[in-house]
Short mmCIF file of C-alpha atoms in Angstrom, two decimals:
data_model
loop_
_atom_site.label_atom_id
_atom_site.label_comp_id
_atom_site.label_asym_id
_atom_site.label_seq_id
_atom_site.Cartn_x
_atom_site.Cartn_y
_atom_site.Cartn_z
CA MET O 1 -19.11 14.86 -7.88
CA ALA O 2 -21.46 12.24 -6.49
CA ALA O 3 -21.41 11.90 -2.73
CA ILE O 4 -22.43 9.27 -0.23
CA GLU O 5 -25.33 10.32 1.94
CA SER O 6 -24.52 10.17 5.64
CA LEU O 7 -26.73 7.66 7.42
CA THR O 8 -25.53 8.15 10.99
CA PRO O 9 -27.89 10.11 13.28
CA LYS O 10 -25.59 9.74 16.29
CA ARG O 11 -21.92 10.66 15.96
CA VAL O 12 -18.83 10.22 18.04
CA PRO O 13 -17.27 13.72 18.07
CA ILE O 14 -14.58 14.17 15.41
CA PRO O 15 -11.44 15.70 16.97
CA ARG O 16 -10.26 19.10 15.75
CA ASN O 17 -7.32 17.68 13.76
CA GLY O 18 -9.11 14.51 12.74
CA VAL O 19 -11.37 13.64 9.82
CA ASP O 20 -14.83 12.13 9.49
CA TYR O 21 -14.87 8.89 7.46
CA ARG O 22 -18.52 9.38 6.51
CA GLY O 23 -19.26 9.97 2.85
CA LYS O 24 -15.75 8.99 1.80
CA VAL O 25 -14.23 6.74 -0.87
CA VAL O 26 -10.69 5.94 0.27
CA LEU O 27 -7.47 4.16 -0.67
CA ALA O 28 -6.87 0.94 1.27
CA PRO O 29 -3.66 0.24 3.20
CA MET O 30 -1.45 -1.84 0.90
CA VAL O 31 2.12 -3.01 1.25
CA ARG O 32 4.25 -1.28 -1.43
CA SER O 33 1.17 0.04 -3.25
CA GLY O 34 0.37 2.44 -0.41
CA GLU O 35 3.64 4.37 -0.49
CA LEU O 36 3.75 8.14 -0.97
CA PRO O 37 3.43 8.45 -4.80
CA SER O 38 0.47 6.05 -4.83
CA ARG O 39 -1.30 8.07 -2.17
CA LEU O 40 -0.66 11.39 -3.89
CA LEU O 41 -1.87 10.05 -7.25
CA SER O 42 -5.01 8.63 -5.61
CA LEU O 43 -5.75 12.05 -4.11
CA LYS O 44 -5.15 13.69 -7.48
CA TYR O 45 -7.74 11.39 -9.06
CA GLY O 46 -10.36 11.95 -6.38
CA ALA O 47 -9.73 9.74 -3.33
CA ASP O 48 -11.20 11.45 -0.28
CA LEU O 49 -8.75 9.87 2.17
CA VAL O 50 -5.69 7.63 1.85
CA TRP O 51 -4.36 4.92 4.17
CA GLY O 52 -0.60 4.39 4.26
CA PRO O 53 0.88 0.87 4.38
CA GLU O 54 0.88 -0.88 7.74
CA THR O 55 3.93 0.04 9.79
CA VAL O 56 4.84 -2.15 12.76
CA ASP O 57 5.14 -0.29 16.07
CA LYS O 58 8.74 -1.34 16.80
CA ALA O 59 9.85 -0.12 13.36
CA MET O 60 8.67 3.40 14.11
CA ILE O 61 9.77 3.58 17.74
CA GLY O 62 13.17 5.21 17.88
CA ALA O 63 12.96 6.62 14.36
CA MET O 64 14.12 10.16 13.64
CA ARG O 65 11.77 12.71 12.07
CA LYS O 66 13.46 14.70 9.34
CA VAL O 67 12.36 17.29 6.82
CA ASN O 68 13.54 16.67 3.25
CA ALA O 69 13.42 20.19 1.79
CA LEU O 70 14.36 19.02 -1.73
CA ALA O 71 11.43 16.60 -1.96
CA SER O 72 9.10 18.64 0.30
CA THR O 73 8.53 15.59 2.49
CA ILE O 74 8.71 14.55 6.12
CA GLU O 75 10.70 11.35 6.58
CA PHE O 76 10.98 9.00 9.52
CA THR O 77 14.34 7.25 9.35
CA ARG O 78 16.46 4.90 11.41
CA PHE O 79 19.64 2.85 11.22
CA PRO O 80 19.45 -0.97 11.33
CA SER O 81 19.39 -2.36 14.86
CA ASN O 82 22.44 -4.54 14.12
CA ALA O 83 24.50 -1.62 12.81
CA SER O 84 27.37 -2.38 15.19
CA ARG O 85 27.81 -5.78 13.54
CA VAL O 86 28.20 -4.46 10.00
CA PRO O 87 31.84 -3.24 9.78
CA PRO O 88 33.65 -1.66 8.17
CA GLU O 89 31.19 0.13 5.90
CA ALA O 90 28.91 2.57 7.70
CA PRO O 91 25.31 1.28 7.88
CA LYS O 92 22.77 2.93 5.62
CA GLU O 93 19.91 4.86 7.10
CA SER O 94 16.50 3.44 6.15
CA VAL O 95 13.39 5.50 5.48
CA ILE O 96 10.52 3.94 7.45
CA TYR O 97 7.73 6.31 6.43
CA ARG O 98 7.32 9.37 4.21
CA ILE O 99 4.66 12.09 4.20
CA GLN O 100 3.94 15.03 1.90
CA PRO O 101 2.38 17.36 4.48
CA GLU O 102 1.17 20.08 2.13
CA ILE O 103 -1.04 17.68 0.17
CA GLU O 104 -1.93 14.78 2.45
CA LYS O 105 -1.62 15.78 6.11
CA THR O 106 -5.38 16.31 6.52
CA LYS O 107 -6.22 13.22 4.46
CA LEU O 108 -3.66 10.62 5.55
CA ILE O 109 -4.51 7.79 7.93
CA TYR O 110 -1.49 6.05 9.42
CA GLN O 111 -2.05 2.32 9.84
CA LEU O 112 -0.30 0.71 12.78
CA GLY O 113 0.66 -2.94 13.25
CA THR O 114 0.75 -3.71 16.96
CA ALA O 115 -0.12 -6.21 19.68
CA SER O 116 0.68 -4.02 22.67
CA PRO O 117 -1.13 -0.96 24.07
CA THR O 118 2.17 0.45 25.35
CA LEU O 119 4.07 0.02 22.08
CA ALA O 120 1.07 1.22 20.07
CA VAL O 121 0.94 4.48 21.98
CA GLU O 122 4.70 5.01 21.78
CA ALA O 123 4.76 4.44 18.01
CA ALA O 124 1.62 6.47 17.31
CA LYS O 125 3.01 9.49 19.14
CA MET O 126 5.91 9.56 16.68
CA VAL O 127 3.63 10.41 13.76
CA ALA O 128 0.42 11.73 15.36
CA GLY O 129 1.25 15.36 14.69
CA ASP O 130 1.64 14.75 10.95
CA VAL O 131 -1.49 12.71 10.10
CA ALA O 132 -5.28 12.95 10.33
CA GLY O 133 -5.80 9.65 12.12
CA ILE O 134 -4.32 6.42 13.46
CA ASP O 135 -5.81 3.10 12.31
CA VAL O 136 -5.04 -0.25 13.95
CA ASN O 137 -4.56 -3.20 11.61
CA ALA O 138 -6.62 -6.08 12.96
CA GLY O 139 -7.13 -7.90 9.69
CA CYS O 140 -3.86 -8.90 8.01
CA PRO O 141 -3.81 -12.73 7.71
CA LYS O 142 -0.15 -13.10 6.74
CA PRO O 143 2.18 -14.99 9.13
CA PHE O 144 4.64 -12.09 9.41
CA SER O 145 1.85 -10.18 11.16
CA THR O 146 -0.14 -12.86 12.95
CA SER O 147 2.93 -14.64 14.32
CA GLY O 148 3.60 -11.57 16.43
CA GLY O 149 0.02 -11.41 17.65
CA MET O 150 -0.77 -8.53 15.30
CA GLY O 151 -3.16 -8.23 12.37
CA ALA O 152 -5.88 -10.88 12.19
CA ALA O 153 -4.50 -12.54 15.33
CA LEU O 154 -6.06 -9.69 17.29
CA LEU O 155 -9.49 -10.94 16.23
CA LYS O 156 -8.88 -13.91 18.55
CA THR O 157 -7.98 -11.61 21.45
CA PRO O 158 -10.76 -9.00 21.34
CA GLU O 159 -10.05 -7.63 24.82
CA LEU O 160 -6.42 -7.00 23.90
CA LEU O 161 -7.55 -5.26 20.72
CA ALA O 162 -10.03 -3.18 22.70
CA SER O 163 -7.34 -2.22 25.22
CA ILE O 164 -5.05 -1.09 22.40
CA LEU O 165 -7.78 1.12 20.96
CA GLU O 166 -8.70 2.54 24.36
CA ALA O 167 -5.08 3.41 25.08
CA LEU O 168 -4.69 5.09 21.70
CA VAL O 169 -7.90 7.07 22.14
CA LYS O 170 -6.87 8.32 25.58
CA GLU O 171 -3.13 8.89 25.12
CA VAL O 172 -2.92 9.82 21.44
CA GLY O 173 -6.34 10.73 20.05
CA GLN O 174 -7.31 13.08 22.86
CA VAL O 175 -3.83 14.57 23.21
CA TYR O 176 -3.19 15.24 19.50
CA GLU O 177 -6.89 15.72 18.68
CA ILE O 178 -7.02 13.12 15.91
CA GLY O 179 -9.31 10.14 15.35
CA ILE O 180 -8.50 6.52 16.20
CA SER O 181 -9.99 3.74 14.06
CA VAL O 182 -9.66 0.01 13.39
CA LYS O 183 -9.80 -2.29 10.36
CA ILE O 184 -11.09 -5.82 10.93
CA ARG O 185 -12.31 -8.90 9.06
CA LEU O 186 -15.44 -11.00 9.44
CA LEU O 187 -15.39 -13.69 12.09
CA ASP O 188 -16.65 -17.23 11.58
CA THR O 189 -20.26 -16.48 12.51
CA PRO O 190 -22.48 -13.38 12.42
CA GLU O 191 -22.90 -13.65 16.20
CA GLN O 192 -19.15 -13.49 16.75
CA THR O 193 -18.82 -10.55 14.36
CA ARG O 194 -21.65 -8.72 16.12
CA ALA O 195 -20.08 -9.17 19.54
CA LEU O 196 -16.70 -7.96 18.31
CA VAL O 197 -18.05 -4.85 16.55
CA GLU O 198 -20.16 -3.90 19.56
CA ARG O 199 -17.13 -4.18 21.85
CA LEU O 200 -14.87 -2.14 19.57
CA CYS O 201 -17.46 0.60 19.07
CA LYS O 202 -17.39 1.22 22.84
CA THR O 203 -13.67 2.05 22.90
CA GLY O 204 -14.04 5.64 21.69
CA ILE O 205 -13.00 5.06 18.07
CA THR O 206 -14.34 7.36 15.36
CA GLY O 207 -14.30 4.80 12.53
CA LEU O 208 -14.36 1.10 11.73
CA THR O 209 -13.55 -0.56 8.40
CA ILE O 210 -14.83 -4.05 7.72
CA HIS O 211 -13.03 -6.20 5.16
CA CYS O 212 -15.85 -8.44 3.96
CA ARG O 213 -13.81 -11.64 4.07
CA THR O 214 -12.85 -14.00 6.86
CA THR O 215 -9.21 -14.46 7.85
CA PRO O 216 -8.56 -17.60 5.74
CA MET O 217 -10.06 -16.03 2.60
CA ARG O 218 -7.89 -14.58 -0.14
CA PRO O 219 -8.57 -11.69 -2.55
CA ARG O 220 -9.59 -14.02 -5.38
CA GLU O 221 -12.53 -15.25 -3.29
CA ARG O 222 -15.74 -13.25 -3.54
CA ALA O 223 -16.37 -10.80 -0.72
CA ILE O 224 -19.12 -11.73 1.74
CA ARG O 225 -21.55 -8.84 2.20
CA GLU O 226 -24.41 -10.59 4.00
CA GLN O 227 -23.25 -9.23 7.40
CA LEU O 228 -22.57 -5.72 6.17
CA ARG O 229 -25.98 -4.23 7.03
CA MET O 230 -25.74 -5.62 10.56
CA ILE O 231 -22.27 -4.14 11.05
CA GLY O 232 -23.38 -0.78 9.69
CA GLU O 233 -26.36 -0.74 12.04
CA ILE O 234 -24.19 -1.45 15.11
CA CYS O 235 -21.80 1.33 14.11
CA ARG O 236 -24.70 3.78 13.66
CA GLU O 237 -26.05 2.94 17.09
CA HIS O 238 -22.72 3.94 18.60
CA GLY O 239 -22.09 6.92 16.31
CA VAL O 240 -19.06 5.30 14.66
CA ALA O 241 -18.47 5.71 10.92
CA CYS O 242 -18.37 2.41 8.99
CA LEU O 243 -16.40 1.82 5.79
CA MET O 244 -16.57 -1.36 3.71
CA ASN O 245 -13.68 -3.07 1.93
CA GLY O 246 -13.58 -6.05 -0.43
CA ASP O 247 -14.30 -6.18 -4.17
CA VAL O 248 -14.96 -2.43 -4.42
CA ARG O 249 -13.82 -1.62 -7.94
CA ASN O 250 -14.36 2.12 -8.39
CA ARG O 251 -15.85 5.26 -6.92
CA ASP O 252 -19.32 4.85 -8.42
CA GLU O 253 -19.56 1.27 -7.19
CA ALA O 254 -18.43 2.31 -3.72
CA ILE O 255 -21.22 4.88 -3.55
CA GLN O 256 -23.80 2.41 -4.85
CA LEU O 257 -22.77 -0.35 -2.43
CA ALA O 258 -22.66 2.04 0.53
CA ALA O 259 -26.22 3.09 -0.16
CA GLU O 260 -27.39 -0.49 -0.71
CA TYR O 261 -25.87 -1.86 2.49
CA ARG O 262 -26.36 1.31 4.58
CA VAL O 263 -22.74 1.97 5.48
CA ASP O 264 -20.86 5.25 5.37
CA GLY O 265 -18.29 4.77 2.61
CA GLY O 266 -16.05 2.44 0.66
CA MET O 267 -12.38 1.46 0.51
CA ILE O 268 -10.71 0.55 -2.80
CA ALA O 269 -7.70 -1.79 -2.87
CA THR O 270 -6.53 -3.94 -5.79
CA SER O 271 -8.51 -2.02 -8.42
CA ALA O 272 -6.64 1.12 -7.43
CA GLU O 273 -3.34 -0.72 -7.60
CA SER O 274 -3.94 -1.53 -11.28
CA ASN O 275 -5.32 1.92 -12.13
CA PHE O 276 -5.45 4.72 -9.58
CA SER O 277 -7.98 6.62 -11.68
CA SER O 278 -10.59 4.20 -10.29
CA PHE O 279 -11.31 7.08 -7.90
CA ARG O 280 -12.72 9.11 -10.80
CA SER O 281 -16.49 8.91 -11.22
CA GLN O 282 -18.06 8.18 -14.61
CA GLU O 283 -19.29 11.75 -14.58
CA GLU O 284 -15.65 12.85 -14.44
CA GLY O 285 -14.69 10.48 -17.26
CA GLY O 286 -14.01 7.25 -15.36
CA LEU O 287 -10.82 5.26 -15.86
CA LEU O 288 -7.96 6.94 -17.67
CA PRO O 289 -5.74 5.14 -20.23
CA TRP O 290 -2.78 3.41 -18.60
CA ARG O 291 -0.30 5.59 -20.49
CA GLU O 292 -1.74 8.71 -18.89
CA VAL O 293 -1.76 7.09 -15.46
CA ILE O 294 1.91 6.02 -15.58
CA ASN O 295 2.86 9.48 -16.83
CA ASP O 296 1.16 11.07 -13.82
CA TYR O 297 2.67 8.46 -11.52
CA MET O 298 6.21 9.00 -12.82
CA ASP O 299 5.82 12.76 -12.45
CA ILE O 300 4.90 12.39 -8.78
CA ALA O 301 7.53 9.72 -8.07
CA LEU O 302 10.24 12.01 -9.40
CA ASN O 303 8.92 14.97 -7.42
CA VAL O 304 9.20 13.13 -4.12
CA HIS O 305 12.39 11.19 -4.98
CA ASN O 306 10.63 7.88 -4.44
CA ARG O 307 12.73 4.77 -3.92
CA TRP O 308 13.35 3.29 -7.37
CA GLY O 309 12.45 -0.28 -6.42
CA ASN O 310 8.99 0.83 -5.32
CA THR O 311 8.47 2.93 -8.44
CA LYS O 312 9.47 0.04 -10.71
CA PHE O 313 7.07 -2.29 -8.89
CA LEU O 314 4.14 0.12 -9.25
CA LEU O 315 4.85 0.77 -12.92
CA SER O 316 4.79 -3.00 -13.41
CA GLN O 317 1.34 -3.08 -11.82
CA LEU O 318 0.02 -0.19 -13.91
CA ILE O 319 1.33 -1.35 -17.31
CA PRO O 320 -0.72 -4.21 -18.83
CA GLY O 321 1.34 -7.40 -19.00
CA LYS O 322 0.68 -7.83 -22.73
CA GLU O 323 2.35 -4.52 -23.56
CA LYS O 324 5.93 -4.68 -24.83
CA PHE O 325 6.89 -1.99 -22.33
CA TYR O 326 6.05 -4.36 -19.48
CA THR O 327 8.82 -6.81 -20.39
CA GLU O 328 11.30 -4.09 -21.29
CA LEU O 329 10.70 -2.28 -18.01
CA GLN O 330 11.95 -5.31 -16.07
CA ARG O 331 15.47 -4.57 -17.40
CA SER O 332 15.47 -0.99 -16.15
CA LYS O 333 17.93 -0.17 -13.41
CA ASN O 334 16.91 3.38 -12.57
CA TYR O 335 14.61 6.27 -13.47
CA ARG O 336 16.66 7.31 -16.48
CA SER O 337 16.50 3.90 -18.12
CA ALA O 338 12.76 3.67 -17.42
CA CYS O 339 12.19 7.01 -19.12
CA GLU O 340 14.15 5.75 -22.13
CA ILE O 341 12.02 2.61 -22.34
CA LEU O 342 8.71 4.39 -21.83
CA GLY O 343 9.51 7.30 -24.12
CA MET O 344 9.15 9.87 -21.34
CA ASP O 345 11.59 12.34 -22.84
CA ASP O 346 10.15 15.27 -20.89
CA PHE O 347 11.17 13.60 -17.63
CA TYR O 348 14.68 12.54 -18.67
CA ASP O 349 16.64 15.41 -17.09
CA ARG O 350 14.70 15.15 -13.84
CA ALA O 351 15.18 11.38 -13.85
CA ARG O 352 18.94 11.77 -14.19
CA ASP O 353 19.01 14.22 -11.25
CA VAL O 354 16.92 11.94 -9.04
CA ASP O 355 19.08 8.94 -9.93
CA GLU O 356 22.14 10.86 -8.82
CA ARG O 357 20.51 11.83 -5.54
CA LEU O 358 19.46 8.24 -4.92
CA GLY O 359 22.85 6.86 -5.99
CA ILE O 360 21.46 4.65 -8.79
CA THR O 361 23.36 5.62 -11.90
CA GLU O 362 23.89 2.17 -13.42
CA PRO O 363 23.10 2.48 -17.15
CA LEU O 364 20.59 0.36 -19.01
CA ILE O 365 22.16 -2.65 -20.73
CA LYS O 366 20.58 -2.72 -24.16
CA PRO O 367 19.93 -6.00 -26.00
CA SER O 368 22.59 -5.19 -28.61
CA GLN O 369 25.17 -4.60 -25.88
CA ARG O 370 24.17 -7.80 -24.13
CA ALA O 371 24.61 -9.74 -27.39
CA LYS O 372 28.11 -8.33 -27.82
CA LYS O 373 29.00 -9.36 -24.29
CA ASN O 374 27.74 -12.86 -24.93
CA LYS O 375 29.87 -13.17 -28.07
CA SER O 376 32.91 -11.98 -26.17
CA ALA O 377 32.28 -14.55 -23.48
CA GLN O 378 31.97 -17.29 -26.07
CA ALA O 379 35.22 -16.23 -27.75
CA ALA O 380 36.96 -16.46 -24.37
CA GLY O 381 35.89 -20.07 -23.99
CA ALA O 382 32.91 -19.46 -21.74
CA ASN O 383 30.46 -21.04 -24.17
CA ARG O 384 28.30 -23.59 -22.44
CA SER O 385 26.40 -26.47 -23.93
CA LYS O 386 22.68 -26.07 -24.26
CA SER O 387 22.06 -28.76 -21.68
CA ASN O 388 24.11 -26.88 -19.07
CA ALA O 389 22.69 -23.44 -19.78
CA MET O 390 20.98 -21.52 -17.03
CA PRO O 391 17.17 -21.68 -17.30
CA ASP O 392 15.54 -18.68 -18.90
CA ARG O 393 14.40 -16.24 -16.19
CA ALA O 394 11.29 -15.56 -18.23
CA ASP O 395 10.32 -19.23 -18.05
CA ARG O 396 8.50 -19.38 -14.72
CA ARG O 397 7.06 -22.89 -15.00
CA PRO O 398 7.82 -25.29 -12.15
CA LEU O 399 11.19 -27.01 -12.48
CA SER O 400 9.56 -30.38 -13.01
CA GLN O 401 7.64 -29.07 -16.04
CA ARG O 402 10.85 -27.78 -17.59
CA GLY O 403 12.70 -31.08 -17.18
CA VAL O 404 14.95 -29.70 -14.46
CA GLU O 405 15.68 -31.82 -11.42
CA VAL O 406 16.38 -30.16 -8.11
CA GLY O 407 19.76 -30.90 -6.58
CA LEU O 408 21.79 -31.13 -9.80
CA GLY O 409 23.42 -27.75 -9.50
CA PHE O 410 20.88 -25.76 -11.49
CA MET O 411 19.88 -22.33 -10.28
CA ALA O 412 16.14 -21.82 -9.96
CA PRO O 413 14.69 -18.87 -11.87
CA ALA O 414 13.82 -15.74 -9.97
CA ALA O 415 10.37 -15.80 -8.41
CA PRO O 416 7.81 -13.45 -9.96
CA ALA O 417 7.21 -10.17 -8.20
CA MET O 418 4.86 -10.59 -5.24
CA GLU O 419 1.50 -8.99 -5.85
CA SER O 420 0.71 -6.30 -3.35
CA VAL O 421 -2.81 -6.63 -2.02
CA SER O 422 -4.80 -5.24 0.81
CA LEU O 423 -4.49 -7.92 3.45
CA SER O 424 -5.31 -5.90 6.50
#
């Protein structure tokens, strides 16, 4: 397997339970697409390290650590904070974070959303014994993060960001002997970026990831790599490993770009979301067919009893939109119905068992059954005129383009599934 040559003569010591980011091609932190099955599949296909999705400090604080022997996972769970106001049904316990320790403990980086040194330390201690590193998200541009002073908002308060990292290094990294790192974006000018990177490299972190876009930029805009060599040089001077993120499509390209811009490794985001075998080098065969990828993904999702909603979302990302299975999958209600649609007969019995454990046993409503129900409704006098019919959920054009006026009692069609991208 091709490797990235280490370029760093000076090195911040890597803690005993930590991991060196140098020479690595890794999975980016992504909402929904960074959950447990995605990470395990990325590792299976050759990812050297995997970042979990950003988890806000207050969500983890107060969680309970449990071992799920059936799924061979560690789960951090909690009840909703307003549980006392949800009578009479008992509130459901939510799973905040899941880990498969046997496979990913030494390769998992936990990404933390925070704007407070105190809360950051408290949350990181909850999971520090089960991961290889803690990474602070200082790059997410979305309002849900920045409105709380987290994510990209930290780029405007560099001293606060530095204090968070210093606290984590001292109270978590040194105590649990794991590395502390940070993921940032480019600032408006090279001078501002330089000053920020130099300050962060003095906090005791072992790694820094630079997303080669500014905060206002979106994934569709081309990554800016003109500052990458400068950032890599600053990190080398301080002995900090430097990873790059932004428009890195596969393992071979990550290695090539790392060598060209003199950084230590690459982070893959959206390309992995559409095909996790992007971590395979061309020497190993490159990208696998989507059918093989979804088969491997389903196998892992069933093994770890993954939440069905997350599995359905990822399958929708992995199956090309032009395939008939893509549309049919949207009707699936559980693992069993998905296996029927996708022809995964070998998984059917396992799917039924997992559905029962997850409490999702609603059967698939087949088109023929739906037609019969429609006829019955019409016979009972529920037939509606064409002009009063509900708009087709598959028609996702704006209301104005479909001749529908807002405010006349029509129900808007469901919004398309939000694309999960690496925003941090």
